[in-house]
CSV table of C-alpha atoms and ligand atoms in Angstrom, one decimal:
chain,number,residue,atom,x,y,z
A,27,MET,CA,-4.5,-0.6,-22.6
A,28,LEU,CA,-6.8,2.1,-21.2
A,29,THR,CA,-10.2,0.8,-20.7
A,30,GLN,CA,-12.1,3.5,-18.9
A,31,ARG,CA,-12.1,7.2,-17.9
A,32,ILE,CA,-14.3,8.3,-15.0
A,33,ASP,CA,-14.7,11.9,-14.2
A,34,VAL,CA,-14.8,13.3,-10.5
A,35,GLN,CA,-16.9,16.5,-11.1
A,36,LEU,CA,-15.8,19.2,-8.9
A,37,GLU,CA,-16.0,22.3,-11.2
A,38,LYS,CA,-12.4,23.9,-11.3
A,39,ARG,CA,-11.1,20.8,-9.4
A,40,SER,CA,-12.6,18.2,-11.5
A,41,TYR,CA,-10.3,15.3,-12.5
A,42,PRO,CA,-10.4,12.0,-14.3
A,43,ILE,CA,-9.6,8.5,-13.0
A,44,TYR,CA,-8.0,6.5,-15.8
A,45,ILE,CA,-8.4,2.6,-15.4
A,46,GLY,CA,-6.8,0.0,-17.4
A,47,ALA,CA,-4.1,-2.7,-17.6
A,48,ASP,CA,-0.3,-2.3,-18.4
A,49,LEU,CA,-0.6,1.4,-18.6
A,50,VAL,CA,2.9,2.4,-17.7
A,51,SER,CA,3.9,3.3,-21.4
A,52,HIS,CA,0.9,5.9,-21.4
A,53,PHE,CA,1.7,7.6,-18.1
A,54,ALA,CA,4.1,10.4,-19.2
A,55,THR,CA,1.8,11.2,-22.2
A,56,ALA,CA,-1.1,11.6,-19.8
A,57,CYS,CA,1.1,13.9,-17.6
A,58,GLN,CA,1.8,16.1,-20.8
A,59,ASP,CA,-2.0,16.1,-21.7
A,60,HIS,CA,-2.6,17.4,-18.3
A,61,GLY,CA,0.2,20.1,-18.5
A,62,ILE,CA,2.0,18.6,-15.4
A,63,PRO,CA,5.1,20.5,-14.5
A,64,THR,CA,8.4,19.0,-15.6
A,65,GLN,CA,9.8,18.9,-12.1
A,66,CYS,CA,8.3,16.0,-10.4
A,67,VAL,CA,8.8,13.8,-7.3
A,68,LEU,CA,7.9,10.2,-7.2
A,69,VAL,CA,7.3,9.1,-3.5
A,70,THR,CA,6.8,5.5,-2.8
A,71,ASP,CA,7.6,2.8,-0.3
A,72,LYS,CA,10.2,0.1,0.1
A,73,HIS,CA,8.0,-2.8,-1.0
A,74,VAL,CA,6.7,-0.9,-4.1
A,75,ALA,CA,9.9,0.9,-5.2
A,76,PRO,CA,11.7,-2.2,-6.4
A,77,LEU,CA,8.6,-3.3,-8.4
A,78,TYR,CA,7.3,-0.3,-10.1
A,79,ALA,CA,9.3,2.9,-9.5
A,80,ARG,CA,12.0,2.4,-12.2
A,81,GLN,CA,9.4,1.8,-15.0
A,82,LEU,CA,7.7,5.2,-14.1
A,83,LEU,CA,11.0,7.2,-13.8
A,84,ASN,CA,12.1,5.9,-17.2
A,85,GLU,CA,8.9,6.8,-19.0
A,86,LEU,CA,8.9,10.3,-17.3
A,87,GLN,CA,12.5,10.9,-18.3
A,88,ARG,CA,11.9,9.6,-21.9
A,89,HIS,CA,9.3,12.3,-22.2
A,90,GLY,CA,11.4,15.4,-20.9
A,91,PHE,CA,10.3,15.3,-17.3
A,92,GLU,CA,13.0,15.6,-14.5
A,93,PRO,CA,11.8,13.2,-11.9
A,94,THR,CA,13.4,12.5,-8.6
A,95,LEU,CA,12.6,9.6,-6.5
A,96,ILE,CA,12.0,9.4,-2.7
A,97,ILE,CA,11.5,5.9,-1.0
A,98,ILE,CA,10.3,5.7,2.6
A,99,PRO,CA,9.6,2.7,4.8
A,100,ALA,CA,6.2,0.9,4.4
A,101,GLY,CA,3.4,0.8,6.8
A,102,GLU,CA,0.8,2.6,8.7
A,103,TYR,CA,3.4,4.2,11.2
A,104,GLN,CA,4.7,6.2,8.3
A,105,LYS,CA,1.5,8.4,8.3
A,106,CYS,CA,3.0,10.6,11.1
A,107,LEU,CA,4.3,14.1,11.7
A,108,ARG,CA,7.8,13.0,11.8
A,109,ARG,CA,7.7,11.4,8.3
A,110,THR,CA,5.8,14.3,7.1
A,111,ASN,CA,8.5,16.7,8.4
A,112,ALA,CA,11.2,14.5,6.9
A,113,LEU,CA,9.5,14.7,3.5
A,114,TYR,CA,9.3,18.6,3.8
A,115,THR,CA,13.0,18.6,4.4
A,116,GLU,CA,13.9,16.2,1.8
A,117,LEU,CA,11.8,18.3,-0.8
A,118,LEU,CA,13.5,21.7,0.4
A,119,GLU,CA,16.9,20.1,0.2
A,120,ARG,CA,16.2,18.9,-3.3
A,121,GLY,CA,15.1,22.5,-4.3
A,122,ILE,CA,11.6,21.4,-5.1
A,123,SER,CA,9.5,24.4,-6.0
A,124,ARG,CA,6.1,25.3,-5.8
A,125,LYS,CA,5.7,24.6,-9.5
A,126,SER,CA,6.2,20.8,-9.2
A,127,VAL,CA,4.2,17.7,-8.8
A,128,LEU,CA,4.1,15.0,-6.3
A,129,ILE,CA,3.4,11.4,-7.7
A,130,ALA,CA,2.0,9.1,-4.8
A,131,LEU,CA,3.0,5.6,-5.9
A,132,GLY,CA,1.7,3.0,-3.4
A,133,GLY,CA,-1.1,1.9,-1.2
A,134,GLY,CA,-3.4,4.2,0.9
A,135,VAL,CA,-0.6,5.0,3.5
A,136,ILE,CA,1.5,6.6,0.6
A,137,GLY,CA,-1.6,8.2,-0.9
A,138,ASP,CA,-2.6,9.7,2.5
A,139,LEU,CA,0.8,10.7,3.4
A,140,VAL,CA,2.0,12.2,0.3
A,141,GLY,CA,-1.3,13.9,-0.5
A,142,PHE,CA,-1.1,15.5,2.8
A,143,VAL,CA,2.5,16.8,2.0
A,144,ALA,CA,1.2,18.0,-1.3
A,145,ALA,CA,-1.6,19.9,0.2
A,146,THR,CA,0.7,21.6,2.6
A,147,TYR,CA,4.2,22.0,1.1
A,148,GLN,CA,4.7,25.7,0.1
A,149,ARG,CA,0.8,26.1,0.4
A,150,GLY,CA,0.2,23.3,-2.0
A,151,VAL,CA,1.8,21.5,-5.0
A,152,GLN,CA,0.1,19.4,-7.6
A,153,LEU,CA,-0.6,15.7,-6.8
A,154,ILE,CA,-1.1,12.6,-8.9
A,155,HIS,CA,-2.3,9.4,-7.3
A,156,VAL,CA,-1.0,6.1,-8.8
A,157,PRO,CA,-2.5,3.6,-6.4
A,158,THR,CA,-1.0,0.1,-6.2
A,159,THR,CA,-3.3,-1.7,-3.9
A,160,LEU,CA,-6.9,-2.6,-4.5
A,161,LEU,CA,-8.0,-0.6,-1.5
A,162,ALA,CA,-6.3,2.5,-2.7
A,163,GLN,CA,-7.6,2.1,-6.2
A,164,VAL,CA,-11.3,1.6,-5.2
A,165,ASP,CA,-11.3,4.0,-2.3
A,166,SER,CA,-8.5,6.1,-0.9
A,167,SER,CA,-7.0,7.5,-4.2
A,168,ILE,CA,-10.4,9.1,-5.0
A,169,GLY,CA,-12.1,11.9,-3.2
A,170,GLY,CA,-9.3,14.0,-1.9
A,171,LYS,CA,-9.2,12.8,1.7
A,172,VAL,CA,-5.5,13.1,2.7
A,173,GLY,CA,-4.0,13.1,6.0
A,174,ILE,CA,-1.8,11.4,8.8
A,175,ASN,CA,-2.4,10.1,12.3
A,176,HIS,CA,-1.8,11.6,15.6
A,177,PRO,CA,-0.9,9.3,18.7
A,178,LEU,CA,-4.4,10.1,20.0
A,179,GLY,CA,-6.2,9.1,16.8
A,180,LYS,CA,-6.1,7.8,13.5
A,181,ASN,CA,-6.4,10.3,10.5
A,182,MET,CA,-6.9,13.1,12.9
A,183,ILE,CA,-4.6,15.6,11.0
A,184,GLY,CA,-5.5,16.1,7.3
A,185,ALA,CA,-7.2,18.0,4.5
A,186,PHE,CA,-9.4,17.8,1.4
A,187,TYR,CA,-7.0,17.9,-1.5
A,188,GLN,CA,-7.9,16.7,-4.9
A,189,PRO,CA,-5.3,15.3,-7.3
A,190,ARG,CA,-4.9,16.3,-10.9
A,191,PHE,CA,-5.7,12.7,-11.8
A,192,VAL,CA,-5.8,9.2,-10.6
A,193,TRP,CA,-4.0,6.3,-12.5
A,194,GLN,CA,-5.4,2.9,-11.9
A,195,ASP,CA,-3.4,0.1,-13.3
A,196,VAL,CA,-4.7,-3.2,-12.7
A,197,SER,CA,-1.3,-4.7,-13.4
A,198,TYR,CA,0.0,-3.6,-10.2
A,199,LEU,CA,-2.4,-5.9,-8.3
A,200,SER,CA,-0.6,-9.0,-9.4
A,201,THR,CA,2.3,-8.7,-6.8
A,202,LEU,CA,-0.2,-7.6,-3.9
A,203,PRO,CA,0.0,-10.0,-1.0
A,204,PRO,CA,-3.4,-12.0,-0.6
A,205,ARG,CA,-4.2,-10.2,2.7
A,206,GLU,CA,-4.0,-7.0,1.1
A,207,LEU,CA,-6.1,-8.1,-1.8
A,208,LEU,CA,-8.7,-9.3,0.7
A,209,CYS,CA,-8.6,-5.8,2.4
A,210,GLY,CA,-9.5,-4.3,-1.0
A,211,ILE,CA,-12.3,-6.7,-1.5
A,212,GLY,CA,-13.7,-5.4,2.0
A,213,GLU,CA,-14.3,-2.3,0.3
A,214,VAL,CA,-15.5,-3.6,-2.9
A,215,VAL,CA,-18.3,-5.6,-0.9
A,216,LYS,CA,-19.1,-2.4,0.9
A,217,TYR,CA,-19.8,-0.6,-2.5
A,218,GLY,CA,-22.1,-3.5,-3.6
A,219,ILE,CA,-24.0,-3.1,-0.4
A,220,ILE,CA,-24.4,0.7,-0.4
A,221,ARG,CA,-25.1,1.5,-4.1
A,222,ASP,CA,-24.8,-1.4,-6.5
A,223,ALA,CA,-26.9,-4.6,-6.3
A,224,GLU,CA,-25.4,-5.7,-9.6
A,225,LEU,CA,-21.9,-5.6,-8.4
A,226,PHE,CA,-23.0,-7.5,-5.3
A,227,ALA,CA,-24.4,-10.1,-7.5
A,228,PHE,CA,-21.3,-10.2,-9.5
A,229,LEU,CA,-19.3,-10.8,-6.3
A,230,GLU,CA,-21.5,-13.6,-5.4
A,231,SER,CA,-20.7,-15.4,-8.6
A,232,HIS,CA,-17.2,-14.2,-9.3
A,233,MET,CA,-15.4,-14.2,-5.9
A,234,PRO,CA,-13.0,-17.1,-6.5
A,235,SER,CA,-11.7,-15.4,-9.7
A,236,LEU,CA,-11.1,-12.3,-7.8
A,237,LEU,CA,-9.3,-14.1,-5.1
A,238,ARG,CA,-7.2,-15.7,-7.9
A,239,TYR,CA,-6.4,-12.1,-9.0
A,240,SER,CA,-8.2,-12.5,-12.5
A,241,ARG,CA,-7.6,-9.1,-14.3
A,242,GLU,CA,-10.8,-9.1,-16.0
A,243,GLU,CA,-12.9,-9.4,-12.8
A,244,LEU,CA,-10.6,-7.1,-10.8
A,245,LEU,CA,-10.9,-4.4,-13.5
A,246,TYR,CA,-14.8,-4.8,-13.5
A,247,ALA,CA,-14.9,-4.5,-9.7
A,248,GLN,CA,-12.4,-1.5,-10.0
A,249,SER,CA,-14.5,0.5,-12.4
A,250,ARG,CA,-17.7,-0.2,-10.8
A,251,CYS,CA,-16.3,1.1,-7.4
A,252,ALA,CA,-14.5,4.0,-8.9
A,253,ARG,CA,-17.7,5.1,-10.6
A,254,ILE,CA,-19.6,5.0,-7.4
A,255,LYS,CA,-17.0,6.8,-5.4
A,256,ALA,CA,-16.7,9.5,-8.1
A,257,GLN,CA,-20.5,10.1,-8.0
A,258,VAL,CA,-20.7,10.2,-4.4
A,259,VAL,CA,-17.8,12.7,-4.1
A,260,SER,CA,-19.0,14.8,-7.0
A,261,GLU,CA,-22.2,15.2,-4.9
A,262,ASP,CA,-20.8,15.8,-1.7
A,263,GLU,CA,-17.0,16.6,-1.5
A,264,TYR,CA,-16.8,17.6,2.0
A,265,GLU,CA,-19.1,14.8,3.6
A,266,GLN,CA,-21.9,17.0,4.7
A,267,GLY,CA,-24.5,14.4,3.2
A,268,VAL,CA,-24.5,11.5,1.0
A,269,ARG,CA,-20.8,10.7,1.4
A,270,VAL,CA,-21.3,9.3,4.8
A,271,ILE,CA,-22.9,6.2,3.0
A,272,LEU,CA,-19.0,5.3,2.3
A,273,ASN,CA,-18.9,4.7,6.1
A,274,CYS,CA,-21.1,1.6,6.0
A,275,GLY,CA,-19.6,-1.1,8.0
A,276,HIS,CA,-17.0,1.4,9.4
A,277,THR,CA,-18.6,2.2,12.7
A,278,LEU,CA,-18.2,-1.3,14.1
A,279,GLY,CA,-15.2,-1.9,11.8
A,280,HIS,CA,-13.2,1.0,13.1
A,281,ALA,CA,-14.0,0.0,16.7
A,282,LEU,CA,-12.8,-3.6,16.0
A,283,GLU,CA,-9.7,-2.2,14.3
A,284,LEU,CA,-9.0,0.1,17.4
A,285,ALA,CA,-9.8,-2.6,19.9
A,286,GLY,CA,-7.0,-4.8,18.4
A,287,LYS,CA,-4.7,-1.6,18.4
A,288,PHE,CA,-4.5,-2.0,14.5
A,289,LYS,CA,-2.5,-5.2,14.9
A,290,VAL,CA,-5.2,-7.9,14.9
A,291,LEU,CA,-7.2,-6.7,11.9
A,292,LYS,CA,-6.3,-4.6,8.9
A,293,HIS,CA,-8.7,-2.0,7.9
A,294,GLY,CA,-10.6,-3.8,5.0
A,295,GLU,CA,-10.8,-7.0,7.2
A,296,ALA,CA,-12.4,-5.0,10.0
A,297,VAL,CA,-14.8,-3.4,7.5
A,298,LEU,CA,-15.9,-6.9,6.4
A,299,LEU,CA,-16.7,-7.8,10.0
A,300,GLY,CA,-18.3,-4.3,10.6
A,301,LEU,CA,-20.6,-5.0,7.5
A,302,ILE,CA,-21.8,-8.3,9.1
A,303,GLY,CA,-22.4,-6.6,12.5
A,304,GLU,CA,-24.1,-3.6,11.0
A,305,SER,CA,-26.3,-5.9,8.8
A,306,TYR,CA,-27.3,-7.8,11.8
A,307,ILE,CA,-28.3,-4.6,13.5
A,308,ALA,CA,-30.3,-3.5,10.4
A,309,MET,CA,-32.0,-6.9,10.3
A,310,GLN,CA,-33.0,-6.7,13.9
A,311,LEU,CA,-34.4,-3.2,13.5
A,312,GLY,CA,-36.5,-4.5,10.6
A,313,ILE,CA,-34.6,-2.2,8.1
A,314,LEU,CA,-33.0,-5.2,6.2
A,315,ASP,CA,-34.9,-8.3,5.2
A,316,GLU,CA,-33.6,-11.7,6.3
A,317,HIS,CA,-32.8,-13.0,2.8
A,318,SER,CA,-30.5,-10.0,2.0
A,319,PHE,CA,-28.9,-10.4,5.5
A,320,HIS,CA,-28.1,-13.8,4.8
A,321,ARG,CA,-26.7,-13.0,1.4
A,322,ILE,CA,-24.3,-10.6,2.9
A,323,VAL,CA,-23.2,-12.9,5.6
A,324,GLU,CA,-22.6,-15.7,3.2
A,325,LEU,CA,-20.6,-13.6,0.9
A,326,ILE,CA,-18.3,-12.5,3.6
A,327,ARG,CA,-17.9,-15.9,5.2
A,328,SER,CA,-16.9,-17.3,1.7
A,329,LEU,CA,-13.7,-15.1,2.1
A,330,PRO,CA,-10.4,-16.3,3.4
A,331,LEU,CA,-10.6,-14.1,6.6
A,332,LYS,CA,-8.2,-15.4,9.1
A,333,PHE,CA,-9.6,-13.6,12.1
A,334,LYS,CA,-10.2,-15.6,15.4
A,335,GLN,CA,-12.4,-14.2,18.1
A,336,THR,CA,-9.9,-15.0,20.7
A,337,ASN,CA,-7.6,-12.5,19.2
A,338,LEU,CA,-9.9,-9.7,20.5
A,339,ALA,CA,-11.3,-8.7,23.7
A,340,MET,CA,-15.1,-8.0,23.4
A,341,LYS,CA,-14.9,-5.6,26.3
A,342,GLU,CA,-12.3,-3.4,24.4
A,343,VAL,CA,-14.6,-3.1,21.4
A,344,PHE,CA,-17.5,-1.4,23.1
A,345,PRO,CA,-15.8,1.7,24.5
A,346,ALA,CA,-14.0,2.1,21.0
A,347,ILE,CA,-17.3,2.6,19.4
A,348,ARG,CA,-18.0,5.6,21.8
A,349,ARG,CA,-14.5,7.2,20.6
A,350,ASP,CA,-15.8,7.0,16.8
A,351,LYS,CA,-14.9,10.0,14.7
A,352,LYS,CA,-18.3,9.8,13.1
A,353,LYS,CA,-20.2,10.7,16.2
A,354,VAL,CA,-22.7,13.6,16.0
A,355,GLY,CA,-22.8,15.1,19.2
A,356,LYS,CA,-23.1,12.4,21.8
A,357,SER,CA,-24.8,9.8,19.4
A,358,VAL,CA,-22.7,7.4,17.3
A,359,ARG,CA,-23.9,7.2,13.6
A,360,TYR,CA,-24.5,4.0,11.8
A,361,VAL,CA,-25.1,3.7,8.0
A,362,LEU,CA,-27.2,0.5,7.8
A,363,PRO,CA,-27.9,-1.6,4.8
A,364,GLN,CA,-31.8,-1.1,3.8
A,365,ARG,CA,-31.7,-3.7,1.1
A,366,ILE,CA,-28.7,-4.6,-1.1
A,367,GLY,CA,-27.9,-1.4,-3.0
A,368,THR,CA,-29.3,1.2,-0.5
A,369,THR,CA,-28.5,2.4,3.0
A,370,VAL,CA,-30.2,4.3,5.7
A,371,VAL,CA,-28.3,6.5,8.4
A,372,ILE,CA,-29.3,5.9,12.0
A,373,ASN,CA,-28.1,8.0,14.9
A,374,ASP,CA,-27.5,5.8,17.9
A,375,VAL,CA,-28.5,2.1,18.3
A,376,ASP,CA,-29.4,0.5,21.6
A,377,ASP,CA,-26.3,-0.8,23.4
A,378,THR,CA,-27.9,-4.2,24.0
A,379,LEU,CA,-28.4,-4.6,20.3
A,380,VAL,CA,-24.8,-3.6,19.4
A,381,ARG,CA,-23.5,-6.1,21.9
A,382,GLU,CA,-25.8,-8.8,20.3
A,383,ALA,CA,-24.4,-7.9,16.9
A,384,LEU,CA,-20.9,-8.1,18.1
A,385,ARG,CA,-21.4,-11.4,19.7
A,386,TYR,CA,-23.1,-12.7,16.4
A,387,VAL,CA,-20.0,-11.4,14.5
A,388,PHE,CA,-17.6,-13.1,17.0
A,389,SER,CA,-19.7,-16.4,16.9
A,390,LEU,CA,-18.9,-16.8,13.2
A,391,PHE,CA,-15.2,-16.8,13.7
A,392,ARG,CA,-14.6,-19.1,16.6
B,15,NAD,P1,-0.8,0.3,2.6
B,15,NAD,O1,-0.5,1.5,1.9
B,15,NAD,O2,-0.1,0.0,4.0
B,15,NAD,O3,-0.3,-1.0,1.7
B,15,NAD,C1,-0.4,-2.3,2.1
B,15,NAD,C2,1.1,-3.1,1.9
B,15,NAD,O4,1.0,-3.5,0.6
B,15,NAD,C3,2.2,-2.3,2.2
B,15,NAD,O5,3.2,-3.1,2.8
B,15,NAD,C4,2.6,-1.7,0.7
B,15,NAD,O6,4.1,-1.5,0.7
B,15,NAD,C5,2.4,-3.1,0.0
B,15,NAD,N1,2.1,-2.9,-1.4
B,15,NAD,C6,1.3,-1.8,-2.1
B,15,NAD,N2,1.2,-2.0,-3.3
B,15,NAD,C7,1.7,-3.3,-3.5
B,15,NAD,C8,1.9,-4.0,-4.6
B,15,NAD,N3,1.3,-3.6,-5.9
B,15,NAD,N4,2.6,-5.1,-4.6
B,15,NAD,C9,3.2,-5.6,-3.5
B,15,NAD,N5,3.0,-4.8,-2.3
B,15,NAD,C10,2.3,-3.7,-2.4
B,15,NAD,O7,-2.3,-0.2,2.8
B,15,NAD,P2,-3.7,0.1,2.0
B,15,NAD,O8,-4.7,-0.9,2.5
B,15,NAD,O9,-3.4,0.4,0.6
B,15,NAD,O10,-4.1,1.5,2.7
B,15,NAD,C11,-4.4,1.7,4.0
B,15,NAD,C12,-4.3,3.1,4.4
B,15,NAD,O11,-5.4,3.9,3.6
B,15,NAD,C13,-4.8,3.4,5.7
B,15,NAD,O12,-3.9,4.2,6.4
B,15,NAD,C14,-6.1,4.1,5.7
B,15,NAD,O13,-6.4,5.0,6.7
B,15,NAD,C15,-6.1,4.8,4.4
B,15,NAD,N6,-7.3,5.0,3.7
B,15,NAD,C16,-7.7,6.3,3.4
B,15,NAD,C17,-8.8,6.5,2.7
B,15,NAD,C18,-9.0,7.9,2.1
B,15,NAD,O14,-10.1,8.2,1.7
B,15,NAD,N7,-8.1,8.9,2.1
B,15,NAD,C19,-10.0,5.5,2.4
B,15,NAD,C20,-9.4,4.3,3.0
B,15,NAD,C21,-8.2,4.0,3.6
B,16,LIG,N1,-13.1,6.4,2.6
B,16,LIG,C1,-14.3,7.3,2.9
B,16,LIG,C2,-14.4,8.5,2.1
B,16,LIG,O1,-13.5,8.9,1.3
B,16,LIG,O2,-15.3,9.4,2.3
């Protein structure tokens, strides 16, 4: 059942995000409504393929499309030039023309990789995102950031490339491993902090249901977040202004992720820790009141985060901050919560305070 349609407004490149449950039988008609070419390539990974690829292929075939399927291994390491090149080769060998569409069925890795291939294969073919993780649904499938990693940095090669539409089916989340669900919740908490006090309050009272994969609560969170992301991207597609707010929690989060060489913490987990650290900084600077700070810490501490401070060397985190992609000149940019629902951007925070914030975060996970 389709419950919502939210539009990303980008003039000629505008597109809808469809949200609902058990949507598979509507997918092909949505493709027809959007005039999607009949030649389509479904790209997914080894975990998602046995769960969801066949249903989509059958639907497409039943409606006269000519889909082919490409399955790649799962994991962040697939976001690389080698895999990109292998996909180009596969598309060329199968005779995939410019008048075709790539359908990215999977989490953020598949979305970023297939999106990048779609943006560049024969100077661009159409793209549909069918995100299957909570993180991909609330964040990476919306807004057009696509790309791959370079050995010297994550997401260092990429483009802005908007899809024809985003297909968010909450039913996919039922098979998501708990740790992946938690990662998505990390981004959902971020949306509450940056733009939606009501969502934050909802999370305070409904977190146990979300952690139990309750569809109703997940759908609610999904649509609140998608609405915020759509608004932000519609205002600032290329991150020249307001879109930076989506990086709240990410300056410290990325540094923690990098310090653990992407093995200790997953992105959403690192964002949760980053949100605590950056809220601490905001409170110490007198930007965030103590009550709101404690609400943020309490909410995040109520989550089943497995992180142990002993898994990360504090001395690795600090240099990682200096390598941040969000640097403006020599200063490191922080998006700090001002109160729940609004943020302020600060360029550079005193090193002593950053260290203190990290120590505070670590003290919570002994
Ligand atoms: P992921 O794509 O690696 O998926 C996590 C795991 O869950 C994988 O093993 C996958 O096979 C599996 N999986 C996916 N859906 C499943 C389902 N329904 N049931 C069972 N298993 C399932 O991870 P992710 O957290 O979705 O995405 C992380 C990536 O997203 C990172 O590369 C990050 O850089 C990127 N990202 C991009 C943006 C953007 O704006 N483009 C934003 C945030 C994150
Ligand atoms: N995930 C941050 C952005 O899309 O801008």
